[in-house]
Amino acid sequence: EAQVTQNPRYLITVTGKKLTVTCSQNMNHEYMSWYRQDPGLGLRQIYYSMNVEVTDKGDVPEGYKVSRKEKRNFPLILESPSPNQTSLYFCASRDPGSSAFFGQGTRLTVV
Amino acid sequence: AQSVTQPDIHITVSEGASLELRCNYSYGATPYLFWYVQSPGQGLQLLLKYFSGDTLVQGIKGFEAEFKRSQSSFNLRKPSVHWSDAAEYFCAVASGSGYALNFGKGTSLLVTP
């Protein structure tokens, strides 16, 4: 079954404690991306990757890092989380000319 | 700059009534157009997409959308809404050869008895 898997689904952490949200896809897609969703703001792209070892900033990259060492995995790293990073995060993958597949989301709370 | 506008933040309709959710885009290239739905606490599910061809596209759950190039619109419609359609709806646009998806801010649909 084609899918994008994110973990964890829910996470509560404290300010400044590094965390990683994992994302894995099984469709051999080249393109993967991270979005955050906030009320009234829709989905905003954080980072994207067009292939292994190729990453670039989206619209709201501050405070986030990503890596793409393997085609299937695209983890999102918060080196020093802050309360304004409390949000719902989605990982997605797609190829040109196709629709995007989304993970189930990770609800992050930073206290 | 590329943008996607969903003019209605909230819409309330009665169960059984018809529905139209608006989406306008500003895009230089031939766009690929999508509608996604997000039920409470869930991820995003693709309702339908338009890449080329017939400008009226059918999707899942009885939804359809019409691409109107002259109006830069891709409005989502359903003839008779069910209570289970209450959700957040997102319009998204991608360039034909590109990867990035640009999303509208979403329309929250409430269905009343």
PDB file of N, CA and C in Angstrom, chain A residues 9 30-31 35 37 40-43 50 88 90 94-100 102-104, chain B residues 32 34 36 38 41-44 46 49 51 90 94 96-101 103-105:
ATOM      1  N   ARG A   9       2.943  10.581  16.236  1.00  0.00           N
ATOM      2  CA  ARG A   9       1.707  11.290  15.903  1.00  0.00           C
ATOM      3  C   ARG A   9       1.468  12.459  16.848  1.00  0.00           C
ATOM      4  N   GLU A  30      10.706  11.191  -5.727  1.00  0.00           N
ATOM      5  CA  GLU A  30      11.888  12.033  -5.589  1.00  0.00           C
ATOM      6  C   GLU A  30      11.636  13.207  -4.654  1.00  0.00           C
ATOM      7  N   TYR A  31      10.437  13.747  -4.718  1.00  0.00           N
ATOM      8  CA  TYR A  31      10.148  14.987  -4.013  1.00  0.00           C
ATOM      9  C   TYR A  31       9.452  14.713  -2.697  1.00  0.00           C
ATOM     10  N   TYR A  35       5.265  20.444   5.832  1.00  0.00           N
ATOM     11  CA  TYR A  35       4.375  21.570   6.006  1.00  0.00           C
ATOM     12  C   TYR A  35       4.025  21.686   7.481  1.00  0.00           C
ATOM     13  N   GLN A  37       0.734  23.305   9.736  1.00  0.00           N
ATOM     14  CA  GLN A  37      -0.630  23.796   9.597  1.00  0.00           C
ATOM     15  C   GLN A  37      -1.044  24.513  10.858  1.00  0.00           C
ATOM     16  N   GLY A  40      -6.211  29.234  10.435  1.00  0.00           N
ATOM     17  CA  GLY A  40      -6.310  30.470   9.662  1.00  0.00           C
ATOM     18  C   GLY A  40      -5.177  30.715   8.695  1.00  0.00           C
ATOM     19  N   LEU A  41      -4.151  29.877   8.749  1.00  0.00           N
ATOM     20  CA  LEU A  41      -2.991  30.079   7.877  1.00  0.00           C
ATOM     21  C   LEU A  41      -2.827  28.968   6.853  1.00  0.00           C
ATOM     22  N   GLY A  42      -3.629  27.939   6.935  1.00  0.00           N
ATOM     23  CA  GLY A  42      -3.514  26.843   5.985  1.00  0.00           C
ATOM     24  C   GLY A  42      -2.224  26.066   6.176  1.00  0.00           C
ATOM     25  N   LEU A  43      -1.740  25.487   5.104  1.00  0.00           N
ATOM     26  CA  LEU A  43      -0.499  24.714   5.139  1.00  0.00           C
ATOM     27  C   LEU A  43       0.623  25.555   4.550  1.00  0.00           C
ATOM     28  N   MET A  50      14.262  17.713  -3.432  1.00  0.00           N
ATOM     29  CA  MET A  50      13.969  17.219  -4.773  1.00  0.00           C
ATOM     30  C   MET A  50      14.682  15.903  -5.071  1.00  0.00           C
ATOM     31  N   LEU A  88       0.670  21.622  13.899  1.00  0.00           N
ATOM     32  CA  LEU A  88       0.410  20.323  13.284  1.00  0.00           C
ATOM     33  C   LEU A  88       1.297  20.224  12.054  1.00  0.00           C
ATOM     34  N   PHE A  90       2.885  18.114   8.704  1.00  0.00           N
ATOM     35  CA  PHE A  90       2.623  17.080   7.712  1.00  0.00           C
ATOM     36  C   PHE A  90       3.833  16.899   6.810  1.00  0.00           C
ATOM     37  N   ARG A  94       5.674  13.394  -3.552  1.00  0.00           N
ATOM     38  CA  ARG A  94       4.989  13.342  -4.856  1.00  0.00           C
ATOM     39  C   ARG A  94       6.027  13.317  -5.962  1.00  0.00           C
ATOM     40  N   ASP A  95       5.575  12.993  -7.144  1.00  0.00           N
ATOM     41  CA  ASP A  95       6.349  13.139  -8.366  1.00  0.00           C
ATOM     42  C   ASP A  95       5.656  14.167  -9.245  1.00  0.00           C
ATOM     43  N   PRO A  96       6.369  14.798 -10.183  1.00  0.00           N
ATOM     44  CA  PRO A  96       5.703  15.748 -11.076  1.00  0.00           C
ATOM     45  C   PRO A  96       4.555  15.082 -11.808  1.00  0.00           C
ATOM     46  N   GLY A  97       3.464  15.795 -11.930  1.00  0.00           N
ATOM     47  CA  GLY A  97       2.325  15.242 -12.644  1.00  0.00           C
ATOM     48  C   GLY A  97       1.495  14.288 -11.823  1.00  0.00           C
ATOM     49  N   SER A  98       1.773  14.203 -10.541  1.00  0.00           N
ATOM     50  CA  SER A  98       0.958  13.346  -9.687  1.00  0.00           C
ATOM     51  C   SER A  98       0.490  14.154  -8.485  1.00  0.00           C
ATOM     52  N   SER A  99      -0.486  13.602  -7.807  1.00  0.00           N
ATOM     53  CA  SER A  99      -0.929  14.268  -6.582  1.00  0.00           C
ATOM     54  C   SER A  99       0.011  13.910  -5.439  1.00  0.00           C
ATOM     55  N   ALA A 100      -0.057  14.686  -4.380  1.00  0.00           N
ATOM     56  CA  ALA A 100       0.807  14.452  -3.231  1.00  0.00           C
ATOM     57  C   ALA A 100       0.163  13.466  -2.274  1.00  0.00           C
ATOM     58  N   PHE A 102       0.136  12.415   1.684  1.00  0.00           N
ATOM     59  CA  PHE A 102       0.446  13.028   2.966  1.00  0.00           C
ATOM     60  C   PHE A 102       0.499  11.991   4.072  1.00  0.00           C
ATOM     61  N   GLY A 103       1.350  12.248   5.034  1.00  0.00           N
ATOM     62  CA  GLY A 103       1.338  11.484   6.254  1.00  0.00           C
ATOM     63  C   GLY A 103       0.147  11.871   7.106  1.00  0.00           C
ATOM     64  N   GLN A 104      -0.015  11.176   8.219  1.00  0.00           N
ATOM     65  CA  GLN A 104      -1.176  11.396   9.081  1.00  0.00           C
ATOM     66  C   GLN A 104      -1.024  12.623   9.973  1.00  0.00           C
TER      67      GLN A 104
ATOM     68  N   TYR B  32      -1.556  22.593 -12.342  1.00  0.00           N
ATOM     69  CA  TYR B  32      -2.200  21.369 -11.901  1.00  0.00           C
ATOM     70  C   TYR B  32      -2.989  21.751 -10.641  1.00  0.00           C
ATOM     71  N   PHE B  34      -5.788  20.841  -7.423  1.00  0.00           N
ATOM     72  CA  PHE B  34      -6.196  19.776  -6.507  1.00  0.00           C
ATOM     73  C   PHE B  34      -7.165  20.335  -5.465  1.00  0.00           C
ATOM     74  N   TYR B  36      -8.190  18.976  -1.563  1.00  0.00           N
ATOM     75  CA  TYR B  36      -7.987  18.015  -0.487  1.00  0.00           C
ATOM     76  C   TYR B  36      -9.005  18.292   0.614  1.00  0.00           C
ATOM     77  N   GLN B  38      -9.771  17.541   4.834  1.00  0.00           N
ATOM     78  CA  GLN B  38      -9.183  17.140   6.111  1.00  0.00           C
ATOM     79  C   GLN B  38     -10.288  17.051   7.149  1.00  0.00           C
ATOM     80  N   GLY B  41      -8.892  15.906  13.102  1.00  0.00           N
ATOM     81  CA  GLY B  41      -7.910  14.978  13.622  1.00  0.00           C
ATOM     82  C   GLY B  41      -7.288  14.053  12.601  1.00  0.00           C
ATOM     83  N   GLN B  42      -7.557  14.306  11.348  1.00  0.00           N
ATOM     84  CA  GLN B  42      -7.051  13.415  10.295  1.00  0.00           C
ATOM     85  C   GLN B  42      -6.054  14.132   9.392  1.00  0.00           C
ATOM     86  N   GLY B  43      -5.427  13.352   8.530  1.00  0.00           N
ATOM     87  CA  GLY B  43      -4.541  13.913   7.530  1.00  0.00           C
ATOM     88  C   GLY B  43      -5.327  14.429   6.337  1.00  0.00           C
ATOM     89  N   LEU B  44      -4.633  14.716   5.263  1.00  0.00           N
ATOM     90  CA  LEU B  44      -5.275  15.254   4.072  1.00  0.00           C
ATOM     91  C   LEU B  44      -5.564  14.143   3.065  1.00  0.00           C
ATOM     92  N   LEU B  46      -7.003  13.319  -0.815  1.00  0.00           N
ATOM     93  CA  LEU B  46      -7.252  13.900  -2.126  1.00  0.00           C
ATOM     94  C   LEU B  46      -8.691  13.645  -2.551  1.00  0.00           C
ATOM     95  N   LYS B  49      -8.515  15.952  -8.793  1.00  0.00           N
ATOM     96  CA  LYS B  49      -7.415  16.706  -9.381  1.00  0.00           C
ATOM     97  C   LYS B  49      -7.714  17.008 -10.834  1.00  0.00           C
ATOM     98  N   PHE B  51      -5.499  17.919 -14.345  1.00  0.00           N
ATOM     99  CA  PHE B  51      -4.219  18.118 -15.003  1.00  0.00           C
ATOM    100  C   PHE B  51      -4.422  18.671 -16.410  1.00  0.00           C
ATOM    101  N   PHE B  90      -9.159  22.160   1.332  1.00  0.00           N
ATOM    102  CA  PHE B  90      -8.025  22.921   0.833  1.00  0.00           C
ATOM    103  C   PHE B  90      -7.904  22.782  -0.676  1.00  0.00           C
ATOM    104  N   ALA B  94      -0.151  23.349  -8.366  1.00  0.00           N
ATOM    105  CA  ALA B  94       1.248  23.074  -8.688  1.00  0.00           C
ATOM    106  C   ALA B  94       1.477  23.442 -10.144  1.00  0.00           C
ATOM    107  N   GLY B  96       2.898  22.681 -13.853  1.00  0.00           N
ATOM    108  CA  GLY B  96       2.817  21.417 -14.570  1.00  0.00           C
ATOM    109  C   GLY B  96       4.061  20.564 -14.442  1.00  0.00           C
ATOM    110  N   SER B  97       5.206  21.193 -14.478  1.00  0.00           N
ATOM    111  CA  SER B  97       6.444  20.426 -14.453  1.00  0.00           C
ATOM    112  C   SER B  97       7.126  20.473 -13.099  1.00  0.00           C
ATOM    113  N   GLY B  98       6.517  21.158 -12.185  1.00  0.00           N
ATOM    114  CA  GLY B  98       7.181  21.375 -10.908  1.00  0.00           C
ATOM    115  C   GLY B  98       6.694  20.445  -9.819  1.00  0.00           C
ATOM    116  N   TYR B  99       7.367  20.563  -8.701  1.00  0.00           N
ATOM    117  CA  TYR B  99       7.057  19.703  -7.581  1.00  0.00           C
ATOM    118  C   TYR B  99       6.214  20.398  -6.508  1.00  0.00           C
ATOM    119  N   ALA B 100       6.453  21.663  -6.275  1.00  0.00           N
ATOM    120  CA  ALA B 100       5.879  22.329  -5.107  1.00  0.00           C
ATOM    121  C   ALA B 100       4.377  22.498  -5.231  1.00  0.00           C
ATOM    122  N   LEU B 101       3.691  22.240  -4.147  1.00  0.00           N
ATOM    123  CA  LEU B 101       2.261  22.482  -4.025  1.00  0.00           C
ATOM    124  C   LEU B 101       2.041  23.742  -3.215  1.00  0.00           C
ATOM    125  N   PHE B 103      -0.837  25.875  -1.265  1.00  0.00           N
ATOM    126  CA  PHE B 103      -2.162  25.663  -0.705  1.00  0.00           C
ATOM    127  C   PHE B 103      -2.867  26.980  -0.418  1.00  0.00           C
ATOM    128  N   GLY B 104      -4.190  26.963  -0.553  1.00  0.00           N
ATOM    129  CA  GLY B 104      -5.001  28.022  -0.006  1.00  0.00           C
ATOM    130  C   GLY B 104      -5.094  27.863   1.508  1.00  0.00           C
ATOM    131  N   LYS B 105      -5.722  28.827   2.161  1.00  0.00           N
ATOM    132  CA  LYS B 105      -5.788  28.800   3.624  1.00  0.00           C
ATOM    133  C   LYS B 105      -6.910  27.925   4.141  1.00  0.00           C
TER     134      LYS B 105
END
